[in-house]
Coordinates of C-alpha atoms in Angstrom, one line a residue:
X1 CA -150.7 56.0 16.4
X2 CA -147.3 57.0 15.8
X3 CA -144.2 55.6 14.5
X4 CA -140.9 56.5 16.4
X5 CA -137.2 55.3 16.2
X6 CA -136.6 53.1 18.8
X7 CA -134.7 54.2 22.1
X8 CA -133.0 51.9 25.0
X9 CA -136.0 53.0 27.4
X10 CA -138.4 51.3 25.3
X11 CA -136.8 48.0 25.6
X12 CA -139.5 46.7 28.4
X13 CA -142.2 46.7 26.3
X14 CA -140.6 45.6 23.3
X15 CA -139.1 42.4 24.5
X16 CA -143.0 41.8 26.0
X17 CA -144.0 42.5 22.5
X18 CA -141.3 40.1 21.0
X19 CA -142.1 37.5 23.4
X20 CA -146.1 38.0 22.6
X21 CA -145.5 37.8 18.7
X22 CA -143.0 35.0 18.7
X23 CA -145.1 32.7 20.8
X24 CA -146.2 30.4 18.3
X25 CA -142.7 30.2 15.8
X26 CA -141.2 26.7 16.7
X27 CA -138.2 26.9 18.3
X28 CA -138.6 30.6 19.7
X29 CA -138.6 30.9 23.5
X30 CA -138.8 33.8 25.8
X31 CA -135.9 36.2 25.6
X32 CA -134.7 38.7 28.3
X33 CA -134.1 42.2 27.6
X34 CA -130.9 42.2 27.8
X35 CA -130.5 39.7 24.9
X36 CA -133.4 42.0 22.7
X37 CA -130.8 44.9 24.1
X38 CA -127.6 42.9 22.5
X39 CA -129.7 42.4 19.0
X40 CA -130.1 46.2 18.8
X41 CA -127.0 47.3 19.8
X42 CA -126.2 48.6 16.3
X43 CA -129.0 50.7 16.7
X44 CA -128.4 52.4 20.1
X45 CA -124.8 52.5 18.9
X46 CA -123.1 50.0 20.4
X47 CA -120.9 47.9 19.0
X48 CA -122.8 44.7 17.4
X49 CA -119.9 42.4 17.0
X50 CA -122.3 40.1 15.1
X51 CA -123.4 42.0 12.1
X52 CA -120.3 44.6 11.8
X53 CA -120.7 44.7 8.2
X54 CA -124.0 46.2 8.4
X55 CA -124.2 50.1 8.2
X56 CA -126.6 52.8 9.5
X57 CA -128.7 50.2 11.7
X58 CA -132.0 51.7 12.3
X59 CA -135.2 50.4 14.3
X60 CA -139.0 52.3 14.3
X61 CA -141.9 51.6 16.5
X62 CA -145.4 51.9 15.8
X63 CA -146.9 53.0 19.4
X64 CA -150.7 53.3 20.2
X65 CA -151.7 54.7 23.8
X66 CA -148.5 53.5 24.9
X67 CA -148.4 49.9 23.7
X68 CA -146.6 48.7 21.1
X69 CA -148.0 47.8 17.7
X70 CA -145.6 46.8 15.4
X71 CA -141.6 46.9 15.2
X72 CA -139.2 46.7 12.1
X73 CA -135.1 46.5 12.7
X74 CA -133.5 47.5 9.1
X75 CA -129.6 48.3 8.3
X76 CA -128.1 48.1 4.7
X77 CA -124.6 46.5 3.6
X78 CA -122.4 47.2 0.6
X79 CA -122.5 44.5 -2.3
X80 CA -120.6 44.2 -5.6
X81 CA -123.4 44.2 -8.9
X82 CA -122.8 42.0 -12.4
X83 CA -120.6 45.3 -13.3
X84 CA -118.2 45.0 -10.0
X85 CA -119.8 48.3 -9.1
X86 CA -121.0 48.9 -5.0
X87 CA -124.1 49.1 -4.4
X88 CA -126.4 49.4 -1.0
X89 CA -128.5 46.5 -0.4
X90 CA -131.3 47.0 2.0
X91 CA -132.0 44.4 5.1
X92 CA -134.9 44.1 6.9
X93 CA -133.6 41.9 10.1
X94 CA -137.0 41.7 11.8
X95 CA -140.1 42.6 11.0
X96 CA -143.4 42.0 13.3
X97 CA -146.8 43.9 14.2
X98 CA -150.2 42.8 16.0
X99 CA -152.5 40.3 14.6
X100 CA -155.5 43.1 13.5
X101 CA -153.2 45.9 13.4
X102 CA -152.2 46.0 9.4
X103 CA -152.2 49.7 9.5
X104 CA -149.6 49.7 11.8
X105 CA -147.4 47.2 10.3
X106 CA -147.7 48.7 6.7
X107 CA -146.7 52.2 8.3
X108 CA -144.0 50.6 10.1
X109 CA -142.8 48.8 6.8
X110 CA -143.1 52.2 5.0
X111 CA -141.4 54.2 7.6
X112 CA -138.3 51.6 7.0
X113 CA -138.4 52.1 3.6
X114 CA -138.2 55.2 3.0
X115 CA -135.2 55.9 5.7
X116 CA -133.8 52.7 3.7
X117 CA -133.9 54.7 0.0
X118 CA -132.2 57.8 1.8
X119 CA -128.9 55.5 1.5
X120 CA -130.0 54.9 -2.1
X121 CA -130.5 50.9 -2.0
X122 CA -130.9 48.9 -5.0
X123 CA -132.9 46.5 -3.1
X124 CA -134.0 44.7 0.2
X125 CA -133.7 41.6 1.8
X126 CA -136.4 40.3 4.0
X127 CA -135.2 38.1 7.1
X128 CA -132.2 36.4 5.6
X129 CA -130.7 34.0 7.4
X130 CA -127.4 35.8 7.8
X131 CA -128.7 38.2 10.0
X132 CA -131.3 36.8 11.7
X133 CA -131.9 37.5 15.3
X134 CA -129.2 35.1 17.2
X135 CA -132.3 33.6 19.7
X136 CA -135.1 34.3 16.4
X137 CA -135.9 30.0 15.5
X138 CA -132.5 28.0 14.9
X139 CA -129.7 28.1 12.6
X140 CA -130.6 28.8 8.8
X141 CA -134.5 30.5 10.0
X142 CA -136.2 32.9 7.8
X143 CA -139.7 34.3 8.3
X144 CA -141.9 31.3 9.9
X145 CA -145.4 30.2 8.6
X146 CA -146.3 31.1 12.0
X147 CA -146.1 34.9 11.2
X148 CA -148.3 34.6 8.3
X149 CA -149.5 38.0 8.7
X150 CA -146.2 40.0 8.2
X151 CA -145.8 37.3 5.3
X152 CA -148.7 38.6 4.0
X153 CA -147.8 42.1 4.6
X154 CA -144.6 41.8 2.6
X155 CA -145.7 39.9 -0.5
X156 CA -148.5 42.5 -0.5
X157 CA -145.9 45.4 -0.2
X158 CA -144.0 44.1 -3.5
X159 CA -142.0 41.5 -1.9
X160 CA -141.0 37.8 -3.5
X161 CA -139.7 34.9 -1.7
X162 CA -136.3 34.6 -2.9
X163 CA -134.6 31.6 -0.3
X164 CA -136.2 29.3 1.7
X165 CA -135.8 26.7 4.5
X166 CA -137.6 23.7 6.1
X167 CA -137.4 22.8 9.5
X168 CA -137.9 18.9 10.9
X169 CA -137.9 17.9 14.8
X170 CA -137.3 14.5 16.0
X171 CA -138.7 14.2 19.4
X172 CA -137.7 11.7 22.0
X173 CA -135.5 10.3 19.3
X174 CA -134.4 6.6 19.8
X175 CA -131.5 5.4 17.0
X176 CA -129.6 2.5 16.2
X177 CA -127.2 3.1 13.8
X178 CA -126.9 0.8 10.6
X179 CA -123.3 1.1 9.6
X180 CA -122.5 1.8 5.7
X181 CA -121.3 -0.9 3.3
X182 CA -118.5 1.4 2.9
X183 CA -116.0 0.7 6.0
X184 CA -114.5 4.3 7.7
X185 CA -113.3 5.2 10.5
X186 CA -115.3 7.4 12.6
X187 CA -113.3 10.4 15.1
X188 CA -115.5 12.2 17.7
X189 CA -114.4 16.0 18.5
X190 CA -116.1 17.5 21.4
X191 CA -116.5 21.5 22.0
X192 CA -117.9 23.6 24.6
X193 CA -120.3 26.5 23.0
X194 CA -123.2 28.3 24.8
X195 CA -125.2 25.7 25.9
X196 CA -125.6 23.4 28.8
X197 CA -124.4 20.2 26.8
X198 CA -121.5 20.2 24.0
X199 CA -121.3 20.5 20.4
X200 CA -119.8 17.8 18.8
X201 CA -118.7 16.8 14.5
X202 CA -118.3 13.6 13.9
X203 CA -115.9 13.2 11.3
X204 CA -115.5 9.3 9.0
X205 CA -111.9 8.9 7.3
X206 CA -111.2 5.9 4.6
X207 CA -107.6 5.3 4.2
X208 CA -106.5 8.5 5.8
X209 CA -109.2 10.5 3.6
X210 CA -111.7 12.6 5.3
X211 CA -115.2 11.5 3.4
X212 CA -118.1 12.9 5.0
X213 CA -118.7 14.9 8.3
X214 CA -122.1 15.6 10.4
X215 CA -122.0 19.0 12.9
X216 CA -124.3 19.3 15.6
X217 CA -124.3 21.8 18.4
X218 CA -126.9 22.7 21.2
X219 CA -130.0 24.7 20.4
X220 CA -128.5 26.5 23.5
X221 CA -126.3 28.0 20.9
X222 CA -129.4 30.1 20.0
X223 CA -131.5 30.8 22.9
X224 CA -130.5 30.5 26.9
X225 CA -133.8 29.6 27.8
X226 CA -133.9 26.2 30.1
X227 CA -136.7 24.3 27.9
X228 CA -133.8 24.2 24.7
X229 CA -130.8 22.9 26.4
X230 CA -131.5 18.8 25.8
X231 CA -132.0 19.7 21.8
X232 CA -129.4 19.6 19.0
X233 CA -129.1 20.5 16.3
X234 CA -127.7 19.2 12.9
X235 CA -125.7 21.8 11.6
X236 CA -124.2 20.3 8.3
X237 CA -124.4 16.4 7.1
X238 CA -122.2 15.8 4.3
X239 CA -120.4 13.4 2.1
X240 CA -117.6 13.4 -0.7
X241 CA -119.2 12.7 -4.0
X242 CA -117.3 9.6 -5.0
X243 CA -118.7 8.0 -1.4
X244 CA -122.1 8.9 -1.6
X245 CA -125.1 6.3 -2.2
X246 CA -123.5 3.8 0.3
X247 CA -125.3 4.4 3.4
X248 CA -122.7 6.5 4.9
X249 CA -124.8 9.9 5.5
X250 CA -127.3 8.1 7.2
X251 CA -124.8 5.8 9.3
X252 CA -123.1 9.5 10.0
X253 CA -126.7 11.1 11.1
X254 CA -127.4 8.5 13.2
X255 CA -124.3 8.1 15.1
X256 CA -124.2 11.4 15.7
X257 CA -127.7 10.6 17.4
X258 CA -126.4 8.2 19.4
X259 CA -123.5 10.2 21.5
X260 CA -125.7 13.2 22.0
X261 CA -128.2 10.7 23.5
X262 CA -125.5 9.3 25.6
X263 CA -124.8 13.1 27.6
X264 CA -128.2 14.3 27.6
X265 CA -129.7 15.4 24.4
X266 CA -133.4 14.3 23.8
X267 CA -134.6 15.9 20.8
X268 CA -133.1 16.7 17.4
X269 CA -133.6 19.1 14.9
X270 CA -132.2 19.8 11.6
X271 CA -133.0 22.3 8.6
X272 CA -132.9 22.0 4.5
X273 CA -133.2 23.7 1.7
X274 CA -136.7 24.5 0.5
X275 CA -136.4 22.8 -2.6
X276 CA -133.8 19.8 -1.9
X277 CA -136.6 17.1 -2.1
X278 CA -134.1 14.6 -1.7
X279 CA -132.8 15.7 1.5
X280 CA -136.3 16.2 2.9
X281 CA -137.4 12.8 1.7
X282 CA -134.1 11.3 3.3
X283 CA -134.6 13.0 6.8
X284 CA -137.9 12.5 6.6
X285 CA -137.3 8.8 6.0
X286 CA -135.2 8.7 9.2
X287 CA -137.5 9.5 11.8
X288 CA -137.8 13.8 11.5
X289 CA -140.9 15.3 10.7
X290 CA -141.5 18.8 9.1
X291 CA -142.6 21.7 12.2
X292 CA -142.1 24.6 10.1
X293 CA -141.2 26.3 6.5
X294 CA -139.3 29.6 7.1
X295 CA -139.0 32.1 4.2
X296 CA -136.6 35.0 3.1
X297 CA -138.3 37.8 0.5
X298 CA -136.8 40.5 -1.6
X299 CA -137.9 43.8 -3.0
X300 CA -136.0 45.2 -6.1
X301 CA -136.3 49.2 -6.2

């Protein structure tokens, strides 16, 4: 086995390898090369308009006989410490390897590592959300349950769970919405994005004041495969402080619910923080139910 840095003619059997890996993460579907090509554009040295503020991009492959074994995608970016002094923080953007084949993931992981520590990084951040593969999961994903193994690999490796986020699905959702004692106005603002159907906030006003919003968009906004385009997604569901405990987030959700029904959507999908109990108990309460928990790590050095 070796471990190489990854080069544009390798991109065949990577995205078969991404595809193979990724099969079982909810809300991951078949990519096309070209869209594995656009994530590692700021390795080849291209210009990767999506994570400009990340520096030296790097990705190594772990290669047996000619197939690949395992695959990490690292970079660093400049933050400011306690002292206002820069420092290099590490980043780990994707990380996968073979069901079996923990040698090659751990010489993968170490390979990373060590080009990491040559820009002198203070520590590294494991599959945060910021720069997450566009078409990796949905808005907000971390590392999915489903890849226990390179879960495993990491905490083994020195590395804590530091963020965290919970996915729900609502399939074939049906919704009647039960306005809120509190009596708003509601606006509906449409916008075309990437996917087949529209994005759309819904925005409730009381006497001229906006009080709470709810932000959806197509799950086409992640991934252009054909079996995502009739989901949405719940980007952000929220309500002034003074307004809240009067049904209004839940009137918001579910009209929301209703006019993506109306041009096509089918299934919803939302995402919260790992330890906001409330809001899993409230979108559980409304008809979601919990497909995944998705999980960011970091190693101090």
């Amino acid at each position: 086995m070796e471990i190489i840095k990854y080069t544009s003619d390798m991109l065949p059997a990577l995205t078969q390898f991404y595809n193979r890996l990724t099969t079982d993460v909810p809300h991951c579907y078949p990519v096309k090369a070209e869209e594995l090509s656009d994530a590692l554009s700021g390795v080849t040295g291209q210009t990767d308009n999506v994570h400009e503020e990340l520096h030296s991009q790097m990705a190594f492959v772990a290669m047996q006989n000619g197939t690949v074994q395992a695959f990490i995608h690292v970079g660093f970016y400049q933050d400011e410490n306690e002292n206002n002094e820069k420092e290099n923080v590490g980043v780990i953007r994707f990380l996968g390897y073979e069901r079996g084949a923990r040698h090659a993931g751990q010489a993968a992981l170490k390979k990373a590592e060590t080009y990491l520590k040559t820009y002198n990084v203070s520590r590294i951040i494991a599959f945060s959300k910021i720069y997450r593969y566009r078409f990796y999961h949905f808005e907000y994903a971390h590392l999915s349950n489903a890849l226990d193994h390179v879960q495993a690999l990491l905490g083994l490796n020195g590395y804590q769970r530091c963020n965290g986020q919970v996915f729900l699905n609502w399939e074939n959702f049906t919704v009647e919405p039960t306005p809120s004692s509190l009596s708003v106005t509601l606006s509906v603002d449409w916008k075309e994005g990437r996917g087949e159907l529209p994005n759309c906030n819904i925005t409730a006003h009381k006497d001229d004041e906006e009080v709470g919003v709810c932000w959806n968009v197509s799950c086409g906004e992640f991934s252009s495969h054909a079996e995502v385009q009739d989901w949405v997604y719940t980007d952000w569901l929220g309500v002034e402080d003074d307004y809240q405990g009067q049904g209004l987030g839940k009137y918001l959700l579910q009209y929301s619910l209703q006019e993506m029904q109306k041009v096509g959507y089918k299934h919803a999908s939302l995402s919260t923080d790992w330890n906001n109990n409330l809001a899993l108990l409230f979108y559980s309460n409304c008809g979601y139910k919990v497909v995944d928990w998705t999980y960011a790590y970091k190693k101090v050095l």
